[in-house]
XYZ file of C-alpha atoms in Angstrom:
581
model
C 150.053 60.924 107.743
C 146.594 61.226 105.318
C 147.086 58.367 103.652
C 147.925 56.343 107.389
C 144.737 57.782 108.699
C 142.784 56.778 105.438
C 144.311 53.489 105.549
C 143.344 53.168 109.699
C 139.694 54.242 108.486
C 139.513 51.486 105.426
C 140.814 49.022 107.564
C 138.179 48.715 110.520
C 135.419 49.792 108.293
C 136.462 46.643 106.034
C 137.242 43.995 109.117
C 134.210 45.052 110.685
C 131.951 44.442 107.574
C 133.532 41.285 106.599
C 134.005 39.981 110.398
C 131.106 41.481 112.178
C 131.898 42.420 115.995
C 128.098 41.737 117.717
C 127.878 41.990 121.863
C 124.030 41.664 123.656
C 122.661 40.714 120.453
C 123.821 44.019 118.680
C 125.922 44.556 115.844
C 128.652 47.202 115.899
C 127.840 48.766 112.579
C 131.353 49.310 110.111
C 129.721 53.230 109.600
C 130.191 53.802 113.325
C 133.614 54.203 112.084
C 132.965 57.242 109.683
C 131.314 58.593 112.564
C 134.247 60.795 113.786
C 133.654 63.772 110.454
C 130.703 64.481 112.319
C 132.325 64.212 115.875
C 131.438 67.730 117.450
C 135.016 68.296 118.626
C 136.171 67.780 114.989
C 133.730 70.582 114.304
C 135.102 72.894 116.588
C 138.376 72.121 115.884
C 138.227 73.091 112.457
C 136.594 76.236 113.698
C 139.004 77.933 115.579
C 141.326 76.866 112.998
C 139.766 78.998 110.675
C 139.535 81.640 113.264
C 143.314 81.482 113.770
C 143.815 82.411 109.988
C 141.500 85.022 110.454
C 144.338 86.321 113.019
C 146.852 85.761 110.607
C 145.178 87.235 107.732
C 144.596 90.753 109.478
C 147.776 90.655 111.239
C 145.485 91.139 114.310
C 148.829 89.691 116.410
C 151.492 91.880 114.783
C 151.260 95.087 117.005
C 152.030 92.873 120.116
C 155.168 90.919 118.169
C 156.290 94.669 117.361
C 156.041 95.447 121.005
C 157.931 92.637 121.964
C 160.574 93.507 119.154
C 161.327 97.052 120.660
C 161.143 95.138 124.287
C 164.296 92.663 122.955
C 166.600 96.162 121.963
C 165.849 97.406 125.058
C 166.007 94.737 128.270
C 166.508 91.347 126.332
C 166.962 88.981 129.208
C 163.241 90.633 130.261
C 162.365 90.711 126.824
C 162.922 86.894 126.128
C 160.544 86.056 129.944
C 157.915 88.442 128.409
C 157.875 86.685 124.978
C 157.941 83.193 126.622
C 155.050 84.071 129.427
C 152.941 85.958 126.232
C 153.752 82.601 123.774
C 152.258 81.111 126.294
C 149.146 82.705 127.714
C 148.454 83.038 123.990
C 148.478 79.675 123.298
C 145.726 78.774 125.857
C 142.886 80.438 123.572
C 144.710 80.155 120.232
C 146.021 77.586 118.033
C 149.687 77.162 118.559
C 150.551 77.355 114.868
C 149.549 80.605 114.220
C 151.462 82.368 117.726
C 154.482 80.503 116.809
C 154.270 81.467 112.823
C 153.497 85.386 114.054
C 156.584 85.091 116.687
C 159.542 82.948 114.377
C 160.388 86.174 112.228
C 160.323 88.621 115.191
C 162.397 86.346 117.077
C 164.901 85.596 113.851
C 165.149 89.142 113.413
C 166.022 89.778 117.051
C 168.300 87.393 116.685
C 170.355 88.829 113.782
C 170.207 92.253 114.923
C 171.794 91.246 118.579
C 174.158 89.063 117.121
C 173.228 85.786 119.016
C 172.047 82.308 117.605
C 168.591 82.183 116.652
C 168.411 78.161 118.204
C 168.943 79.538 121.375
C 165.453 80.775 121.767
C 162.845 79.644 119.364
C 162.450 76.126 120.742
C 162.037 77.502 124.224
C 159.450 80.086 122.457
C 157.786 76.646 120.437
C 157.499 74.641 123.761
C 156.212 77.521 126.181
C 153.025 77.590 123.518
C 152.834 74.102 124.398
C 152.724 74.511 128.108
C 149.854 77.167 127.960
C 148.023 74.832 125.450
C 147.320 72.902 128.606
C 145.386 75.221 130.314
C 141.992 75.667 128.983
C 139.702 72.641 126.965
C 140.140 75.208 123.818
C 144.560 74.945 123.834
C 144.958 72.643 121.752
C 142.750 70.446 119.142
C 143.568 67.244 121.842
C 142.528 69.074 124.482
C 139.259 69.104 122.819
C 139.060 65.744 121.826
C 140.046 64.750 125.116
C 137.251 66.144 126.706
C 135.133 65.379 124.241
C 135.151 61.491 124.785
C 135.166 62.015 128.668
C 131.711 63.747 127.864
C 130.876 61.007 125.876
C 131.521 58.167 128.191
C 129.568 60.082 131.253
C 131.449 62.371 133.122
C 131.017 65.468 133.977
C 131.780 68.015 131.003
C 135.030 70.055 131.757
C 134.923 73.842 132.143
C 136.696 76.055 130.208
C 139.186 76.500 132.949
C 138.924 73.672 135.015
C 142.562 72.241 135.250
C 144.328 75.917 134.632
C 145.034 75.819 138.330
C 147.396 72.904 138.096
C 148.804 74.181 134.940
C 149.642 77.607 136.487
C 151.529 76.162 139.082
C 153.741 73.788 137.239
C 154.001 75.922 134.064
C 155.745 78.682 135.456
C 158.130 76.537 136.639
C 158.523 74.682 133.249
C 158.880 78.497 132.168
C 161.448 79.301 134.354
C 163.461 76.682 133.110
C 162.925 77.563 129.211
C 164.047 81.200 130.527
C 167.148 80.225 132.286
C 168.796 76.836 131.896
C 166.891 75.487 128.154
C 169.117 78.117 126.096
C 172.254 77.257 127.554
C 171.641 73.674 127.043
C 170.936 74.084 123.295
C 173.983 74.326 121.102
C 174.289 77.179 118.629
C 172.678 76.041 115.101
C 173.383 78.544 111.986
C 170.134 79.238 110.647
C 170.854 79.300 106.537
C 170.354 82.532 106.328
C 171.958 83.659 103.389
C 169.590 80.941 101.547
C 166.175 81.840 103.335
C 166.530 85.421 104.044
C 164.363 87.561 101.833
C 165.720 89.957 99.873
C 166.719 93.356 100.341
C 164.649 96.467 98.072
C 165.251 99.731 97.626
C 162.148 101.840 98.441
C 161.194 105.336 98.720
C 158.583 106.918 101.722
C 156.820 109.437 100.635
C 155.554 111.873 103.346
C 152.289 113.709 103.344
C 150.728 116.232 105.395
C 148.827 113.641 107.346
C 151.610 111.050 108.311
C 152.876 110.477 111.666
C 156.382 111.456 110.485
C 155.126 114.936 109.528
C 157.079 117.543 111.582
C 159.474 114.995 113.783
C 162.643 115.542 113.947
C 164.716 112.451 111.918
C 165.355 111.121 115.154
C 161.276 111.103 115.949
C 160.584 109.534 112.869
C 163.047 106.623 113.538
C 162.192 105.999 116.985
C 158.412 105.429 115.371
C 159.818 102.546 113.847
C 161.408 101.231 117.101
C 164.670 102.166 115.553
C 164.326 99.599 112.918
C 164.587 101.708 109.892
C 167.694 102.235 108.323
C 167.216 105.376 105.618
C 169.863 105.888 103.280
C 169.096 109.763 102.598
C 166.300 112.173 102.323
C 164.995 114.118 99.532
C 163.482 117.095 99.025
C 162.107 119.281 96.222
C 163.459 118.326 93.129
C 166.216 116.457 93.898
C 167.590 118.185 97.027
C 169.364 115.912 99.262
C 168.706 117.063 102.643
C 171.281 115.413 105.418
C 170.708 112.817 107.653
C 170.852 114.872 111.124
C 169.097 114.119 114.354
C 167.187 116.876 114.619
C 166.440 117.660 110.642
C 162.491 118.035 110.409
C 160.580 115.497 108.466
C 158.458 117.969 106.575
C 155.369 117.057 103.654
C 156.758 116.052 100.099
C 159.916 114.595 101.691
C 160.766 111.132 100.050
C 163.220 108.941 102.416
C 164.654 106.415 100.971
C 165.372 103.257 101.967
C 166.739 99.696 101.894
C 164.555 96.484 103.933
C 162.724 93.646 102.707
C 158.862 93.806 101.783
C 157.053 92.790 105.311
C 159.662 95.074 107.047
C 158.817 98.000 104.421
C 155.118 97.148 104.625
C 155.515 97.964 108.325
C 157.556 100.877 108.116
C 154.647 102.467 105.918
C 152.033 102.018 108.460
C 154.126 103.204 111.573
C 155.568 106.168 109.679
C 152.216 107.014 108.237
C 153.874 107.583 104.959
C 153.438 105.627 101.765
C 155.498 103.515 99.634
C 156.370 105.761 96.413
C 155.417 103.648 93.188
C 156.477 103.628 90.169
C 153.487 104.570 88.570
C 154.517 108.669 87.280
C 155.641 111.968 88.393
C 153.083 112.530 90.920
C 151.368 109.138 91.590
C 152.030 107.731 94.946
C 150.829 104.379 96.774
C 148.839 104.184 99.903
C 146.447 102.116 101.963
C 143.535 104.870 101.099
C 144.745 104.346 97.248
C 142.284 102.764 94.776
C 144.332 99.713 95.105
C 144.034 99.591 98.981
C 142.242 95.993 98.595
C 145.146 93.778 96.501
C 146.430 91.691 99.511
C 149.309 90.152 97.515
C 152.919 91.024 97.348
C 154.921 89.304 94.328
C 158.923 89.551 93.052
C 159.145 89.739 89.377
C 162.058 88.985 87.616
C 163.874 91.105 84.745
C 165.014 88.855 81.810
C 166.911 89.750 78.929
C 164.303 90.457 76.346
C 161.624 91.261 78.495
C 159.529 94.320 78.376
C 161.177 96.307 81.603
C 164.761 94.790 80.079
C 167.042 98.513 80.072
C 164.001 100.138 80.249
C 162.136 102.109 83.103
C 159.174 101.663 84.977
C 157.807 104.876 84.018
C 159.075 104.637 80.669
C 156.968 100.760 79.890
C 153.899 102.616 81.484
C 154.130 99.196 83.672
C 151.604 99.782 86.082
C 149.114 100.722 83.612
C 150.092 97.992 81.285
C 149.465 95.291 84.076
C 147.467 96.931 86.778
C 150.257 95.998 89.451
C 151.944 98.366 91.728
C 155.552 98.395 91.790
C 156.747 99.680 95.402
C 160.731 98.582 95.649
C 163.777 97.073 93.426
C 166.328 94.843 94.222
C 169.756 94.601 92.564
C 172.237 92.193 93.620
C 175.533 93.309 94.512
C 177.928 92.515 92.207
C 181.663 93.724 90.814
C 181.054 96.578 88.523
C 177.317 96.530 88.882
C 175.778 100.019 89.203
C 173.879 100.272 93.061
C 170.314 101.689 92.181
C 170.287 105.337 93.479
C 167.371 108.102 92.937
C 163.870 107.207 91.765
C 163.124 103.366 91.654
C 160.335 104.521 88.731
C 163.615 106.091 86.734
C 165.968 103.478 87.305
C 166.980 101.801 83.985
C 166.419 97.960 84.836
C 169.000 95.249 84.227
C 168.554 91.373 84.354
C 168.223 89.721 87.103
C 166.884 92.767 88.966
C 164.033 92.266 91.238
C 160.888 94.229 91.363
C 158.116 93.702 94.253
C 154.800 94.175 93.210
C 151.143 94.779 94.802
C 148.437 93.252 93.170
C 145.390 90.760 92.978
C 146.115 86.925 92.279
C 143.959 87.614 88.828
C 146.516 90.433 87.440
C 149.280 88.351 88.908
C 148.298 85.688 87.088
C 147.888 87.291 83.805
C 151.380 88.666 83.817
C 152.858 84.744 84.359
C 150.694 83.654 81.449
C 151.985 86.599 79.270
C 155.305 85.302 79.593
C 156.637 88.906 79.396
C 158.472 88.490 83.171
C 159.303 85.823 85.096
C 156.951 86.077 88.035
C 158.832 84.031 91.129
C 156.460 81.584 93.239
C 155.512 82.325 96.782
C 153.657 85.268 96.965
C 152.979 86.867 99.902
C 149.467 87.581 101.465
C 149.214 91.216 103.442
C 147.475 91.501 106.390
C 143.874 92.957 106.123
C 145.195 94.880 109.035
C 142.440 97.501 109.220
C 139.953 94.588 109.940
C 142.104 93.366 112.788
C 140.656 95.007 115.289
C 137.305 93.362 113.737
C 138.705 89.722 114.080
C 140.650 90.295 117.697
C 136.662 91.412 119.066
C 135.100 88.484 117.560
C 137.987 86.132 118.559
C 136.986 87.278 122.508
C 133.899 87.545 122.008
C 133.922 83.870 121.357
C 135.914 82.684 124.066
C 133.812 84.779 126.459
C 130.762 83.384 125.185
C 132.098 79.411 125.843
C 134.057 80.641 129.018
C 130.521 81.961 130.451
C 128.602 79.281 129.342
C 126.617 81.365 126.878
C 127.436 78.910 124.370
C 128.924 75.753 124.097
C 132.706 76.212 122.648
C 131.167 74.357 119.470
C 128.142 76.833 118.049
C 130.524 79.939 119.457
C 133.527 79.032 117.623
C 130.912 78.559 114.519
C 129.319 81.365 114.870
C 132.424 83.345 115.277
C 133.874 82.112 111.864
C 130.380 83.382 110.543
C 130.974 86.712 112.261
C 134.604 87.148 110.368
C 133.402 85.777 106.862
C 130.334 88.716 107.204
C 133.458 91.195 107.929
C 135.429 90.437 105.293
C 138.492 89.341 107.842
C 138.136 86.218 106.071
C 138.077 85.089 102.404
C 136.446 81.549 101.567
C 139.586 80.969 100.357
C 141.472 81.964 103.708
C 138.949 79.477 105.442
C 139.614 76.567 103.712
C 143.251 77.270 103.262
C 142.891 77.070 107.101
C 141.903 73.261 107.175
C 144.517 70.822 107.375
C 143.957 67.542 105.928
C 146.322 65.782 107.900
C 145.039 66.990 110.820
C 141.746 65.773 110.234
C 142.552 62.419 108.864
C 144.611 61.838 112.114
C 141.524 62.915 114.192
C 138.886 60.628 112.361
C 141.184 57.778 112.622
C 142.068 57.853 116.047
C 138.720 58.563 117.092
C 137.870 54.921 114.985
C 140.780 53.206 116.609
C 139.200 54.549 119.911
C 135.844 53.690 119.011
C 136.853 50.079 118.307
C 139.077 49.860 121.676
C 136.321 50.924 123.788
C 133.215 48.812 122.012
C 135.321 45.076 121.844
C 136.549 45.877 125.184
C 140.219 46.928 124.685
C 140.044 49.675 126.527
C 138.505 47.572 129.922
C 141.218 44.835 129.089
C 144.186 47.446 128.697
C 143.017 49.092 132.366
C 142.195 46.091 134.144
C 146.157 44.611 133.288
C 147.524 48.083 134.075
C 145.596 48.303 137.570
C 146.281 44.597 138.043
C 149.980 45.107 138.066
C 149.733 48.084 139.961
C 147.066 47.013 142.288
C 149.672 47.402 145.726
C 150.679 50.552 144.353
C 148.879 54.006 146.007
C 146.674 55.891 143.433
C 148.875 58.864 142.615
C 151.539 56.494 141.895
C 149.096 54.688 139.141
C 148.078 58.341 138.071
C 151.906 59.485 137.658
C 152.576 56.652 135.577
C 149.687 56.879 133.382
C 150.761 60.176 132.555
C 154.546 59.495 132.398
C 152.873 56.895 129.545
C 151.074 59.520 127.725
C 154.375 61.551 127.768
C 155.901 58.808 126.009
C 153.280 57.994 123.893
C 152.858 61.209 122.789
C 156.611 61.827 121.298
C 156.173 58.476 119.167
C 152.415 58.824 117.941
C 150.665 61.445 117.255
C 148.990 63.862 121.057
C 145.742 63.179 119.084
C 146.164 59.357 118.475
C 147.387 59.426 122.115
C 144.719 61.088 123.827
C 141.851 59.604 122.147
C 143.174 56.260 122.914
C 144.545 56.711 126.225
C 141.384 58.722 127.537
C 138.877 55.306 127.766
C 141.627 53.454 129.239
C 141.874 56.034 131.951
C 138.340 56.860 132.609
C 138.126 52.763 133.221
C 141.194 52.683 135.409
C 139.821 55.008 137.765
C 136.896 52.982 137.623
C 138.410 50.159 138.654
C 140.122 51.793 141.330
C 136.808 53.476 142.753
C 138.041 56.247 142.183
C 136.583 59.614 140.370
C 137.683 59.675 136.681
C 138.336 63.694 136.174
C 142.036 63.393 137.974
C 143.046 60.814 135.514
C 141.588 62.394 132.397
C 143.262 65.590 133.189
C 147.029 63.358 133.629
C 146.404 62.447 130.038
C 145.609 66.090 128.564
C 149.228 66.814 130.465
C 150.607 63.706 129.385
C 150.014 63.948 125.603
C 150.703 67.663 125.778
C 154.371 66.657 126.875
C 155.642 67.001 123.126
C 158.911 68.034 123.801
C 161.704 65.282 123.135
C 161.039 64.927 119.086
C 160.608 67.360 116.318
C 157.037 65.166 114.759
C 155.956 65.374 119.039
C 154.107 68.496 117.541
C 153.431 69.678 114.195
C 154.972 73.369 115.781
C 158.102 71.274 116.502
C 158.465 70.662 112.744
C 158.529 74.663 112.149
C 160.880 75.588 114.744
C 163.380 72.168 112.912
C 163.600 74.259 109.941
C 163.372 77.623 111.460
C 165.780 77.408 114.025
C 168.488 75.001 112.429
C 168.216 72.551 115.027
C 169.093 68.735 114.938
C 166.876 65.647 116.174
C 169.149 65.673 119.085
C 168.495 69.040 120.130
C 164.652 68.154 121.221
C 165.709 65.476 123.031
C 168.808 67.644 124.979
C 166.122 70.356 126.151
C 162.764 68.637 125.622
C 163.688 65.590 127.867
C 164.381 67.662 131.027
C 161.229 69.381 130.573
C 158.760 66.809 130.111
C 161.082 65.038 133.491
C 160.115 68.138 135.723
C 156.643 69.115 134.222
C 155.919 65.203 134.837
C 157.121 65.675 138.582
C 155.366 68.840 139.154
C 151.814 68.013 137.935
C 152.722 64.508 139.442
C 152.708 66.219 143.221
C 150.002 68.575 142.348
C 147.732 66.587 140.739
C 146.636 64.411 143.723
C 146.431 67.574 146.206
C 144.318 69.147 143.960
C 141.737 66.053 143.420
C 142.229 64.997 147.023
C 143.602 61.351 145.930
């Protein structure tokens, strides 16, 4: 998709240079066409972008996908309208990328703990983001755009919340149906788990005077953890093995061990208030308030033959010292006449192929791969910051209050509010432009070129005046239901961006040629190109929740067809009551 947009970009500068385009004695310069990397909706774009990772980086979202994790054990038919009506309120001030990436392993996990196909509710999850993307100017990057060029070409600029009436009253019906009729019309898709899931460590909790575990009963401590945990024994004293009853106490200097994979321990650690036991010696211990509390990287290192930790110990190799990493958990596979690791992971006599997870900083990470000592596996994960979440959720409101107000304009908040999380350390430089997607910005600057050349030759008045032409006999919110059922089409083949920008002068000139106010028909193409339900590349969500959720080509097209038929009907009555056409 880069190299298209490049290519788009080349191509008009290019024609336009060689075969100059002049109208009332003016030339339409080829640079005009480079234009869009400076368009202020670009800007702000790549803003709250950025903003979104600072989310994502501090875990800022994870207390509320917990919630909603207890809320599926408990009442999951409630559970599942909760998580679609949250996905989508959510999605009206955030990115929809980073609510669907904090929601796909909650929902997974639900999925494998109730026993019921995964399919059946993350595309329903995916495309309620999508309806509350419609509701505010900041839902999605098009939305943006959108109202962007409107601005641009002389109307009236939108409000924050200027067409969440409409949305409000057709998107709870489009809810309703991803609630009760989507998931029975999507087939059940095996997700490959066995090849995706992460692996499984053992771990040990220690517990400390100050945890939150301190003094429950074992059946207090799990309920902490929403019941999640699963803790193979508990030990006490030197070596004691205390047993597993309801109403044992948890007392200080017990060490529980367990069996769950890294994010899942991570969280156990902060909910119990207890800290992952590392390998380090007798009496060190690992904690947020350690001297390590800043390395924001998880890693699995392999055991090879002839390696260092090869039948050897943790303790033994002095490992953490030797590398400055912090081992937390092992993983052995289970094999035939393979010894389960039991007792201390920092005693355990290593074999090859086990698995060790690892906290560190990218540079000590680094070193170990280049000493060639382990084999250090690829994708490591990033931790959330998560005591500067609270940080990055106040700025992230802070913003949107500020643009919702009319403090500032949505551009110099959302600026100023990346400022505000790089000064707090929720952000790294890195994080920021880690944020940026090329692909999405290519797409952007293209289409706003194709637009740009569309409206200045005259497409755009050519393209309306044949559409209203052929529809001349036909009543207004007839023309208007049909430009959007066109947008909705347009949409699932191109790009929402490439869509909007191009069908948004076309509009603004059909109404014009109907004498009729522009807003109405502006707002049917933000619904229209929003309408990404019926392909997987519709949305670049879509393409997560294809390899998430298992799902086939067909299975957009047998839930995201009926959806984009009723949410077309519905805004197609509304609509004209609401702008009095």
């Amino acid at each position: 998709m880069e190299a298209s947009g490049l290519a788009i970009i080349v191509i008009l500068v290019v024609s336009f240079q060689l075969f100059p385009y002049v109208v009332n004695g003016e030339r339409l310069a080829p640079t005009a066409f480079l234009a869009g990397f400076g368009n202020e909706a670009l800007i702000t774009i790549c803003a709250l972008m950025i903003m979104g990772k600072g989310l994502e980086a501090t875990g800022a979202l994870q207390p509320l996908a917990m919630f909603l994790a207890k809320a599926w054990t408990a009442r999951p038919k409630l559970a599942s309208l909760a998580t679609l009506g949250i996905a989508a309120i959510l999605s009206a001030f955030l990115n929809n990328t980073p609510v669907v990436i904090m929601l796909l392993p909650m929902l997974i996990g639900v999925a494998v703990r109730n026993k019921f196909a995964p399919s059946s509710i993350l595309m329903p999850v995916g495309f309620a983001t999508l309806i509350g993307g419609m509701a505010t100017t900041i839902g999605t990057s098009t939305n943006l755009l959108i109202v962007g060029i409107a601005a641009d070409q002389g109307l009236e600029p939108f409000g924050m919340f200027d067409f969440t009436l409409p949305v409000l009253m057709v998107g709870v019906v489009g809810v309703l149906y991803l609630w009760l009729i989507a998931p029975r019309l999507l087939p059940e898709r095996k997700q490959p788990l066995s090849d995706r899931s992460p692996r499984v460590f053992n771990a040990m909790f220690h517990i400390n005077e100050t945890s939150a575990a301190c003094g429950l009963t074992f059946a207090e401590g799990l309920a902490l953890t929403g019941n999640e945990m699963r803790v193979d024994r508990i030990e006490r004293g030197d070596g004691l093995s205390v047993t597993k009853l309801p109403l044992v106490k948890i007392l200080a200097g017990d060490r529980l061990a367990v069996r769950d994979t890294p994010d899942r321990l991570k969280r156990f650690e902060k909910q119990l208030g207890a800290t992952l036991h590392g390998a380090l010696g007798a009496d060190d211990v690992t904690s947020e308030t350690h001297a390590l509390k800043d390395l924001q990287h998880l890693a699995e290192i392999v055991v090879t033959r002839g390696s260092l930790l090869h039948r050897a110990t943790l303790v033994g190799t002095r490992f953490a010292r030797r590398t400055g990493l912090l081992p937390l958990a092992v993983h052995r596979a289970r094999e035939p006449g393979i010894e389960e690791i039991s007792g201390d992971i920092g005693t355990t006599r290593l074999r090859a192929g086990d698995v060790v997870l690892v906290q560190g900083a990218d540079s000590q990470l680094e070193q170990l791969k280049r000493s060639g000592t382990v084999l250090v596996l690829d994708g490591t994960t990033n931790l959330p910051r998560t005591h500067r979440a609270d940080r990055a959720l106040v700025i992230m409101i802070l913003v949107v209050l500020a643009a919702a107000i009319g403090i500032l304009p949505i551009s110099v908040s959302a600026i100023v509010g990346v400022g505000a999380m790089l000064a707090t350390r929720c952000l790294t430089w890195k994080d920021a432009s880690g944020a940026l997607s090329a692909q999405v910005i290519m797409i952007i600057v293209a289409s706003l070129a194709l637009g740009l050349a569309m409206t200045e030759t005259g497409g755009a008045v050519y393209i309306a005046q044949g559409f209203v032409e052929g529809a001349r006999l036909l009543p207004t919110p007839f023309i208007l239901s049909m430009l959007m059922l066109v947008m909705a089409i347009l949409t699932n083949v191109v790009s929402n961006a490439a869509a909007g920008i191009i069908g948004t002068p076309i509009a603004i000139q059909m109404a014009r040629e109907l004498g009729v106010p522009a807003e109405p028909f502006v707002v049917a193409v933000i619904f229209g190109v929003n309408m990404s339900y019926a392909t997987p590349f519709g949305y670049q969500t879509n393409l997560l929740l294809l390899s998430a959720g298992g799902y086939k080509f067909s299975d957009f097209m047998r839930a995201g067809v009926p959806l984009t038929a009723l949410m077309w009907l519905g805004f197609s009555i509304v609509l004209p009551i609401i702008y009095d056409l």
